[in-house]
């Protein structure tokens, strides 16, 4: 695939682990606040409105108590009753305005946050080294970008202001009730210690359980992605989702988890609900007793009977709010882990290449999993020359090609461009000089033009056509339903492998970089396609430094310099004739190539003969 290297301007590399971040710090409210970024003022505004709304909602209860005093006074103070009634209506109106405002502010903040977080994550994924992806699956990253961000959005929009209000209600109510009568206030919360105990027992171990839940969710996500990607293979073998072992198993595990969770916590939740609703059981007899004993006024009794039970039910909302914070905590930490991953280290020296040659000097490389792919590799790919890398599968050819654009970085030795270490060349300058044509071409969902312009955003239509003509792609592009404006890629028109290759050659031609890294296709396209690809490549290779992972006899034989690799080491190097004379492995590879060519010519001959005979 050419584009990631050519156009994004962010080569990826350096096998480094993500920094150890304090997961607990990110799981709680502090972590959530940190992720809120620029939306914090809006979220605080929403929370304050919610608290004001709650306070306004409590006020009528007090007015009601005072109304009772005014009504039962002799004579009744009707003016006061009227004023208090009006004040109650005002308070109720204020409550609705404030809670409406809280909802609007919270939703605006949530949607902006959703956008902001996704953009930050997407930018980050472009800046991190490739090793970052080696330790994470696509399913995991998809979940962070979609599900975890969605959770935060839903939490901020629906639960956050409510949650803050839930914490404010018991405090405000308790303060108000204590100021009226501390004995009755204590009676109102008599059941609280037991309820809190039950609540904490119910919540005990939930973090660990949520982690298990998330792990099985991850497996389901990955399983589903794989299932969808491999649907062709699955259908060919007549398999079903059920026979896709891991997926079926993780879906079953999810169901079992939910059953276990409900069994374990169901009773505790029930007990908690019963206790929360039980405050009148204490308030009525005690209030009655105090009233009859003359130490509690009737209005105060009324106040406690209406407001007392509210105190404990608001505790239930606190529990839900806290449960929600816990639920999204793991997701917050996962988002933070991605956002805090170290970027690819940019060159500090800002050197510029002196010419267009490449050189490997004693290069060693180890993948993140410890696999040593290259050992002491040294060779030069001269400016304007074609250098071919040959060797058996797993010899390290692709790895060498990846080190030049810093997709990965050499573990030891130096990779040079124009006599300068690639690590000392600013990334933009490095990538500007390089075109990479890999055999598996990735086309984005967009028009042919969009895909071509990835290589040169300001290319004119004429330039696009010229590049496609030179890459022998113009003919088939013109034949597409909308020509250059036809949608291609995953959800667009399907192109053959050979057609994709020719488009990627056109992209490289448009970029017009002096150095070309070329991974020749291993699979042979049909003869016509094959000939067109070769013509396109021949144009592309003219007057450039070419480093080619060679799979073809013609390329190898006509290369200026050939590097023979085996198990990560350079076995020999030189021109074709010299290697044929002295290098055993090269002779063997050549013989195998020749055999394959003869076999392919033989088959084509037979087909041609069949054609003539039939
Ligand atoms: N992303 C990776 N992580 C770990 N090891 C890898 C990775 N990519 C390649 N390797 C290993 O590095 C070694 C060299 O692989 P490389 O792909 O460079 O060989 P190659 O010569 O290009 O092979 P082929 O001709 O089959 O493409 C192999 O042992 C391979 O298994």
XYZ file of C-alpha atoms and ligand atoms in Angstrom:
645
model
C 0.000 0.000 0.000
C 1.482 3.274 -1.042
C -0.603 5.903 0.613
C 0.174 5.599 4.247
C 3.765 6.296 3.460
C 3.425 8.707 0.606
C 0.753 11.037 1.741
C -0.013 10.947 5.403
C 3.390 12.277 6.167
C 3.582 10.206 9.303
C 5.866 7.234 9.030
C 5.567 4.936 11.952
C 8.187 3.157 13.962
C 10.193 2.574 17.178
C 9.185 -0.462 19.156
C 8.344 1.250 22.437
C 5.745 0.241 25.008
C 2.944 2.666 25.919
C 3.910 4.657 29.031
C 2.732 3.159 32.293
C -0.228 5.361 33.117
C -2.022 5.235 36.397
C -5.150 3.415 35.263
C -6.975 4.100 38.541
C -6.368 7.809 38.111
C -8.036 7.712 34.710
C -10.902 5.489 35.808
C -12.423 7.878 38.322
C -13.966 11.314 38.006
C -10.541 12.933 37.628
C -9.823 10.879 34.529
C -13.210 11.738 33.074
C -12.548 15.399 33.748
C -9.152 15.182 32.068
C -10.746 13.689 28.939
C -13.411 16.383 28.821
C -10.810 18.790 27.481
C -12.250 22.039 26.180
C -15.814 21.018 27.036
C -15.250 21.354 30.785
C -16.870 24.821 31.126
C -20.043 23.588 29.426
C -20.172 20.473 31.598
C -19.654 22.557 34.752
C -22.416 24.921 33.555
C -24.742 21.965 33.013
C -23.963 20.594 36.485
C -24.532 23.944 38.216
C -27.856 24.310 36.404
C -28.816 20.814 37.510
C -27.945 21.574 41.140
C -29.906 24.848 40.995
C -32.805 22.932 39.485
C -32.689 20.454 42.372
C -32.536 23.241 44.959
C -35.509 24.939 43.297
C -37.322 21.604 43.395
C -36.818 21.350 47.175
C -38.015 24.878 47.942
C -41.782 24.154 47.588
C -41.540 21.590 50.410
C -40.386 24.324 52.775
C -43.021 26.691 51.480
C -45.562 23.935 52.082
C -44.479 23.607 55.704
C -44.782 27.366 56.241
C -48.152 27.336 54.499
C -49.311 24.747 57.019
C -48.299 27.142 59.864
C -50.106 30.040 58.192
C -53.240 27.981 57.537
C -53.477 26.539 61.062
C -52.790 29.905 62.727
C -55.739 31.660 64.385
C -56.785 33.567 62.455
C -55.303 31.926 59.300
C -52.825 34.236 57.530
C -54.266 33.947 54.050
C -52.042 36.628 52.459
C -48.990 34.675 53.516
C -50.494 31.474 52.127
C -51.044 33.198 48.766
C -47.484 34.540 48.641
C -46.064 31.138 49.547
C -48.207 29.453 46.892
C -46.924 31.895 44.277
C -43.356 31.347 45.450
C -43.901 27.587 45.079
C -45.114 28.020 41.503
C -42.066 30.205 40.788
C -39.750 27.593 42.295
C -41.297 24.812 40.207
C -40.934 26.950 37.063
C -37.297 27.687 37.946
C -36.726 23.990 38.480
C -37.949 23.161 34.973
C -35.988 25.985 33.362
C -32.814 24.953 35.159
C -33.128 21.256 34.441
C -33.952 22.069 30.803
C -30.867 24.270 30.592
C -28.784 21.508 32.197
C -30.027 18.995 29.602
C -29.285 21.312 26.670
C -25.805 22.261 27.918
C -24.960 18.642 28.703
C -26.037 17.447 25.254
C -24.108 20.182 23.445
C -21.013 19.389 25.523
C -21.441 15.655 24.934
C -21.683 15.896 21.149
C -18.754 18.293 20.941
C -16.779 15.970 23.193
C -17.626 13.012 20.970
C -16.253 14.857 17.944
C -13.221 16.192 19.802
C -12.229 12.816 21.260
C -12.601 10.976 17.945
C -10.497 13.606 16.172
C -7.830 13.450 18.883
C -7.761 9.647 18.692
C -7.622 9.631 14.886
C -4.756 12.145 14.867
C -2.950 10.123 17.503
C -3.195 6.909 15.484
C -1.481 8.757 12.642
C 1.348 9.872 14.925
C 2.190 6.706 16.853
C 4.832 4.243 15.687
C 3.837 1.030 13.926
C 4.846 -0.951 17.014
C 1.772 0.535 18.722
C -0.434 -1.472 16.356
C 1.640 -4.624 16.783
C 0.340 -4.947 20.359
C -3.309 -4.084 19.676
C -5.988 -5.670 17.528
C -8.236 -3.754 15.147
C -11.207 -4.786 17.294
C -9.677 -3.204 20.411
C -8.946 0.065 18.631
C -12.381 0.115 17.042
C -13.898 -0.262 20.487
C -11.869 2.608 21.909
C -12.811 4.913 19.025
C -16.455 3.905 18.842
C -17.829 2.263 21.993
C -15.679 3.903 24.670
C -16.159 7.364 23.168
C -19.906 6.711 22.786
C -20.057 5.751 26.455
C -18.478 9.013 27.526
C -20.847 10.908 25.242
C -23.877 9.147 26.725
C -22.561 9.634 30.247
C -21.961 13.368 29.813
C -25.264 13.923 28.032
C -27.473 11.885 30.349
C -25.769 10.972 33.587
C -23.272 13.658 34.499
C -25.519 16.612 35.465
C -27.995 14.159 36.974
C -25.177 12.549 38.926
C -23.901 15.855 40.284
C -27.455 16.759 41.255
C -27.800 13.332 42.888
C -24.857 14.155 45.148
C -26.224 17.644 45.829
C -29.756 16.570 46.818
C -28.910 14.603 49.974
C -26.509 17.313 51.092
C -28.976 20.165 50.554
C -31.897 18.229 52.017
C -29.894 17.052 55.020
C -28.657 20.598 55.739
C -32.212 21.956 55.502
C -33.705 19.248 57.708
C -31.007 19.501 60.377
C -31.683 23.225 60.628
C -35.364 22.479 61.354
C -35.052 19.576 63.805
C -31.930 17.481 64.189
C -33.728 14.562 65.899
C -36.137 14.087 63.025
C -33.299 14.657 60.567
C -31.415 11.754 62.135
C -34.566 9.628 62.023
C -34.856 10.368 58.290
C -31.495 8.796 57.654
C -31.719 6.015 60.226
C -31.781 3.382 57.513
C -28.888 4.993 55.607
C -25.925 3.216 57.278
C -27.498 -0.165 56.596
C -28.432 0.876 53.036
C -24.899 2.160 52.381
C -23.450 -1.059 53.759
C -25.689 -3.110 51.483
C -24.828 -0.814 48.561
C -21.098 -1.160 49.063
C -21.467 -4.938 49.398
C -23.432 -4.924 46.140
C -20.746 -2.924 44.389
C -17.835 -4.914 45.829
C -15.820 -6.619 43.115
C -17.772 -4.961 40.324
C -14.611 -3.386 38.869
C -13.107 -6.823 38.395
C -16.394 -8.059 36.963
C -16.615 -5.143 34.550
C -13.077 -5.930 33.442
C -14.119 -9.513 32.656
C -17.154 -8.131 30.847
C -14.977 -5.810 28.771
C -12.557 -8.628 27.952
C -15.341 -10.837 26.608
C -16.757 -7.807 24.759
C -13.319 -7.353 23.159
C -13.242 -10.967 22.074
C -16.759 -10.696 20.644
C -15.742 -7.522 18.781
C -12.627 -9.119 17.329
C -14.485 -12.315 16.510
C -17.196 -10.371 14.682
C -14.666 -8.350 12.686
C -12.817 -11.501 11.692
C -16.053 -13.262 10.869
C -17.113 -10.425 8.572
C -13.680 -10.108 6.970
C -13.479 -13.838 6.330
C -17.106 -14.278 5.308
C -16.040 -15.479 1.859
C -13.870 -18.246 3.266
C -16.539 -19.172 5.822
C -19.182 -19.477 3.126
C -16.871 -21.440 0.834
C -16.356 -24.009 3.564
C -20.070 -24.041 4.395
C -19.422 -22.839 7.951
C -21.799 -20.831 10.144
C -21.304 -18.217 12.851
C -21.723 -21.019 15.395
C -18.830 -22.989 14.004
C -16.671 -19.876 14.250
C -15.576 -21.170 17.654
C -14.223 -18.162 19.501
C -17.045 -15.861 18.426
C -19.779 -18.284 19.499
C -17.968 -18.895 22.769
C -17.519 -15.221 23.614
C -21.174 -14.482 22.879
C -22.157 -17.305 25.230
C -19.744 -15.979 27.848
C -21.420 -12.566 27.646
C -24.783 -14.154 28.369
C -23.375 -16.190 31.248
C -21.699 -13.085 32.685
C -25.009 -11.233 32.715
C -26.770 -14.161 34.432
C -24.022 -14.432 37.054
C -24.079 -10.687 37.631
C -27.836 -10.604 38.181
C -27.731 -13.650 40.479
C -24.963 -12.168 42.546
C -26.279 -8.628 42.863
C -30.039 -9.062 42.481
C -30.755 -9.707 46.176
C -28.499 -6.889 47.366
C -30.234 -4.447 45.030
C -33.611 -5.617 46.322
C -32.576 -5.126 49.962
C -31.189 -1.693 49.158
C -34.450 -0.614 47.521
C -36.486 -1.855 50.499
C -34.300 0.018 53.013
C -34.354 3.211 50.984
C -38.130 3.193 50.925
C -38.453 2.479 54.659
C -37.820 5.896 56.242
C -41.520 6.546 56.948
C -41.517 3.441 59.154
C -39.287 5.397 61.571
C -40.478 8.950 60.815
C -44.220 8.447 61.422
C -44.120 6.914 64.934
C -41.264 9.139 66.086
C -42.767 12.317 64.589
C -46.175 11.466 66.099
C -44.624 10.874 69.497
C -42.673 14.172 69.461
C -45.715 16.096 68.230
C -47.946 14.691 70.952
C -45.253 15.383 73.524
C -45.336 19.010 72.324
C -41.697 19.160 71.184
C -42.375 19.219 67.442
C -44.582 21.732 65.668
C -47.189 20.463 63.244
C -45.673 22.237 60.171
C -42.294 20.689 60.963
C -43.898 17.264 61.209
C -45.501 17.850 57.799
C -42.140 18.940 56.382
C -40.406 15.774 57.599
C -43.163 13.529 56.369
C -42.876 14.909 52.818
C -39.164 15.655 52.638
C -37.682 12.942 54.886
C -38.235 10.030 52.450
C -36.646 12.109 49.642
C -33.355 12.050 51.483
C -32.865 8.342 51.130
C -34.292 7.955 47.641
C -31.743 10.513 46.475
C -29.090 8.176 47.871
C -30.285 5.638 45.348
C -29.529 8.104 42.558
C -26.076 8.588 44.064
C -25.567 4.856 43.807
C -26.606 4.800 40.160
C -24.401 7.776 39.344
C -21.448 6.123 41.065
C -22.142 2.859 39.281
C -22.068 4.749 35.980
C -18.727 6.361 36.781
C -17.352 2.894 37.499
C -18.901 1.465 34.339
C -17.207 3.931 32.021
C -13.961 4.092 34.044
C -12.221 1.278 32.175
C -13.153 2.882 28.857
C -11.714 6.222 30.014
C -8.444 4.528 30.875
C -8.343 2.826 27.472
C -8.923 6.136 25.672
C -6.262 7.783 27.820
C -3.801 4.989 27.089
C -4.152 5.645 23.352
C -3.950 9.421 23.747
C -0.871 9.199 25.960
C 1.049 6.729 23.760
C 4.371 8.247 22.656
C 4.557 9.617 19.116
C 7.121 8.611 16.559
C 10.320 10.443 17.466
C 10.921 13.248 14.966
C 14.492 13.806 13.774
C 16.321 16.357 15.898
C 19.165 17.105 13.494
C 17.097 18.178 10.460
C 19.707 16.972 7.961
C 18.936 16.828 4.229
C 19.976 13.902 1.981
C 22.916 14.788 -0.269
C 21.897 12.527 -3.155
C 19.291 9.905 -4.011
C 21.197 6.754 -3.127
C 20.308 4.404 -0.254
C 22.689 2.483 1.980
C 22.321 -0.074 4.775
C 25.342 -0.239 7.091
C 25.460 -3.152 9.535
C 21.700 -2.977 10.081
C 20.077 -5.244 12.652
C 16.378 -5.333 13.393
C 14.180 -7.071 15.914
C 10.350 -6.957 15.829
C 8.458 -6.092 19.010
C 7.807 -9.774 19.672
C 11.570 -10.368 19.833
C 11.826 -11.927 16.379
C 15.274 -11.022 14.991
C 14.544 -10.304 11.318
C 17.853 -8.702 10.202
C 21.491 -9.151 11.282
C 24.401 -6.979 10.092
C 22.830 -6.146 6.743
C 25.093 -3.956 4.575
C 24.583 -2.960 0.946
C 24.223 0.114 -1.232
C 21.439 0.962 -3.649
C 23.159 3.477 -5.919
C 21.416 6.666 -7.078
C 19.533 6.116 -10.341
C 20.224 2.372 -10.222
C 17.936 -0.641 -9.793
C 18.850 -2.763 -6.763
C 17.019 -6.061 -6.331
C 16.522 -7.894 -3.029
C 16.186 -11.650 -3.483
C 15.970 -14.530 -1.039
C 13.657 -17.245 0.217
C 10.461 -16.453 2.102
C 11.145 -14.911 5.506
C 14.657 -13.792 4.493
C 13.895 -10.195 5.534
C 13.262 -8.449 2.198
C 10.029 -6.737 3.253
C 11.576 -5.741 6.566
C 14.426 -3.980 4.729
C 11.882 -2.108 2.594
C 10.019 -1.000 5.744
C 13.107 0.479 7.371
C 13.666 3.100 4.664
C 10.451 5.111 5.223
C 10.865 4.496 9.006
C 7.789 2.310 9.192
C 10.051 0.594 11.713
C 13.447 1.752 12.944
C 16.690 -0.239 12.798
C 17.646 -1.740 16.151
C 21.342 -1.397 15.300
C 23.442 0.003 12.425
C 22.415 2.820 10.061
C 19.957 3.151 7.217
C 21.054 6.043 5.020
C 19.384 8.142 2.368
C 21.727 10.360 0.397
C 24.568 9.643 2.840
C 22.521 10.742 5.889
C 20.993 8.544 8.611
C 17.211 8.392 7.948
C 16.633 9.163 11.638
C 18.322 12.531 11.158
C 16.178 13.546 8.202
C 12.892 15.292 9.043
C 10.051 12.922 8.254
C 8.466 15.184 5.655
C 11.749 15.558 3.793
C 12.305 11.799 3.936
C 8.848 10.862 2.667
C 8.881 13.562 0.006
C 11.737 11.729 -1.708
C 10.100 8.309 -1.519
C 7.365 6.466 -3.358
C 6.421 3.050 -2.097
C 4.467 0.604 -4.215
C 3.482 -2.466 -2.220
C 1.855 -5.462 -3.798
C -1.311 -5.341 -1.766
C -2.759 -2.047 -2.873
C -5.252 -0.352 -0.601
C -7.864 1.868 -2.204
C -9.980 4.126 -0.017
C -13.709 4.518 -0.424
C -13.796 7.496 -2.765
C -13.568 8.287 -6.462
C -10.671 7.276 -8.701
C -9.626 10.935 -8.641
C -9.690 11.072 -4.817
C -7.512 7.981 -4.629
C -5.022 9.376 -7.128
C -4.886 12.799 -5.478
C -3.750 11.192 -2.215
C -0.331 11.276 -3.861
C -0.584 14.907 -4.999
C -3.569 16.831 -3.639
C -3.228 19.720 -6.096
C -2.838 17.588 -9.249
C -4.900 18.849 -12.201
C -7.257 16.543 -14.098
C -4.785 16.573 -17.003
C -1.989 15.407 -14.690
C -4.192 12.577 -13.411
C -4.947 11.435 -16.953
C -1.276 11.685 -17.986
C -0.194 9.594 -14.967
C -2.880 6.990 -15.668
C -1.875 6.826 -19.319
C 1.769 6.266 -18.364
C 0.705 3.639 -15.795
C -1.499 1.954 -18.453
C -4.549 2.597 -16.249
C -6.329 5.171 -18.373
C -8.083 2.575 -20.557
C -9.886 0.739 -17.757
C -10.598 3.909 -15.742
C -12.303 5.469 -18.766
C -14.377 2.337 -19.185
C -15.726 2.593 -15.589
C -19.345 3.863 -15.344
C -18.356 7.424 -14.327
C -14.757 7.354 -15.542
C -12.427 9.169 -13.137
C -15.413 10.066 -10.927
C -16.392 6.430 -10.307
C -16.484 5.442 -6.640
C -14.038 2.677 -5.822
C -12.749 1.071 -2.636
C -14.541 -1.144 -0.201
C -18.065 0.019 -0.980
C -17.433 1.130 -4.582
C -16.677 -0.509 -7.926
C -14.595 -3.659 -7.639
C -11.249 -3.546 -9.414
C -9.065 -6.513 -10.278
C -5.678 -6.951 -8.598
C -3.907 -5.875 -11.770
C -6.062 -2.753 -12.117
C -5.375 -1.772 -8.521
C -1.655 -2.237 -9.142
C -1.777 0.055 -12.164
C -3.619 2.717 -10.147
C -0.947 2.502 -7.470
C 1.725 2.922 -10.171
C -0.180 6.010 -11.377
C -0.172 7.341 -7.809
C 3.583 6.843 -7.577
C 4.064 8.551 -10.968
C 2.019 11.516 -9.767
C 4.144 11.799 -6.679
C 7.247 11.774 -8.865
C 9.674 11.017 -6.031
C 13.298 10.264 -6.947
C 13.481 7.054 -4.904
C 11.124 4.142 -5.455
C 10.593 1.138 -3.192
C 8.790 -1.538 -5.085
C 7.341 -4.783 -3.796
C 6.669 -6.800 -6.929
C 3.468 -8.789 -6.956
C 4.061 -12.498 -6.343
C 0.866 -13.654 -7.994
C 0.934 -13.413 -11.731
C -1.889 -11.440 -13.215
C -3.330 -12.637 -16.521
C -0.830 -12.150 -19.379
C -2.475 -8.986 -20.702
C -2.673 -7.332 -17.270
C 0.827 -8.542 -16.514
C 2.241 -6.945 -19.658
C 0.468 -3.652 -18.868
C 1.775 -3.651 -15.286
C 5.311 -4.264 -16.526
C 5.002 -1.396 -19.033
C 3.721 0.919 -16.311
C 6.525 -0.119 -13.964
C 9.145 0.378 -16.665
C 7.979 3.997 -17.074
C 7.910 4.469 -13.298
C 11.432 3.093 -12.783
C 13.041 5.358 -15.377
C 15.674 7.701 -13.951
C 14.938 6.780 -10.337
C 16.741 4.948 -7.578
C 14.802 1.701 -7.308
C 14.928 -0.780 -4.443
C 12.862 -3.732 -5.556
C 11.748 -6.835 -3.687
C 12.143 -8.986 -6.758
C 9.967 -11.942 -7.505
C 10.600 -12.033 -11.259
C 13.451 -13.317 -13.357
C 13.344 -10.338 -15.678
C 13.696 -7.825 -12.835
C 16.488 -9.769 -11.186
C 18.481 -10.326 -14.358
C 18.255 -6.713 -15.491
C 18.951 -5.151 -12.048
C 22.188 -3.186 -11.655
C 22.860 -4.765 -8.287
C 21.431 -7.835 -6.587
C 21.465 -8.482 -2.829
C 20.946 -12.121 -1.855
C 19.436 -12.562 1.604
C 18.864 -15.587 3.776
C 17.477 -15.710 7.337
C 18.055 -11.976 7.879
C 21.648 -11.899 6.593
C 23.246 -10.839 3.319
C 24.669 -13.991 1.772
C 26.210 -12.340 -1.287
C 25.744 -9.353 -3.588
C 26.751 -8.272 -7.059
C 25.531 -8.353 -10.646
C 23.524 -11.287 -11.994
C 26.320 -13.018 -13.948
C 28.809 -12.865 -11.090
C 26.270 -14.262 -8.599
C 25.309 -17.054 -10.954
C 28.953 -18.030 -11.060
C 29.683 -18.028 -7.298
C 26.575 -17.955 -5.062
C 24.979 -21.320 -4.306
C 21.733 -19.870 -2.907
C 21.385 -17.541 -5.894
C 21.904 -20.444 -8.304
C 19.233 -22.384 -6.467
C 16.766 -19.452 -6.506
C 17.494 -18.873 -10.181
C 16.982 -22.521 -11.026
C 13.646 -22.532 -9.182
C 12.557 -19.345 -10.978
C 13.571 -20.822 -14.317
C 11.621 -23.992 -13.572
C 8.531 -21.967 -12.633
C 8.878 -19.897 -15.781
C 9.207 -22.985 -17.981
C 6.218 -24.517 -16.242
C 4.141 -21.373 -16.754
C 5.220 -21.139 -20.417
C 4.372 -24.821 -20.807
C 0.848 -24.288 -19.374
C 0.290 -21.234 -21.534
C 1.486 -23.230 -24.568
C -0.954 -26.030 -23.760
C -3.822 -23.549 -23.372
C -2.916 -21.907 -26.664
C -2.817 -25.317 -28.339
C -6.226 -26.170 -26.809
C -7.547 -22.898 -28.204
C -6.265 -23.736 -31.670
C -7.662 -27.269 -31.560
C -11.119 -26.411 -30.237
N 5.150 -7.559 12.026
C 5.982 -8.561 12.322
N 6.156 -8.940 13.594
C 6.993 -9.955 13.921
N 7.743 -10.625 13.035
C 7.629 -10.296 11.745
C 6.750 -9.254 11.306
N 6.834 -9.147 9.952
C 7.737 -10.086 9.572
N 8.224 -10.772 10.627
C 9.239 -11.845 10.616
O 10.457 -11.279 10.159
C 11.150 -12.198 9.322
C 11.400 -11.552 7.962
O 10.155 -11.325 7.342
P 10.007 -10.537 5.960
O 8.543 -10.344 5.721
O 10.862 -9.336 5.987
O 10.576 -11.604 4.928
P 10.471 -11.627 3.351
O 11.805 -11.986 2.861
O 9.886 -10.341 2.852
O 9.439 -12.807 3.110
P 8.375 -13.009 1.914
O 9.153 -13.155 0.652
O 7.666 -14.269 2.293
O 7.489 -11.807 1.930
C 10.259 -13.436 9.233
O 10.754 -14.377 10.166
C 8.885 -12.952 9.632
O 8.185 -13.980 10.274
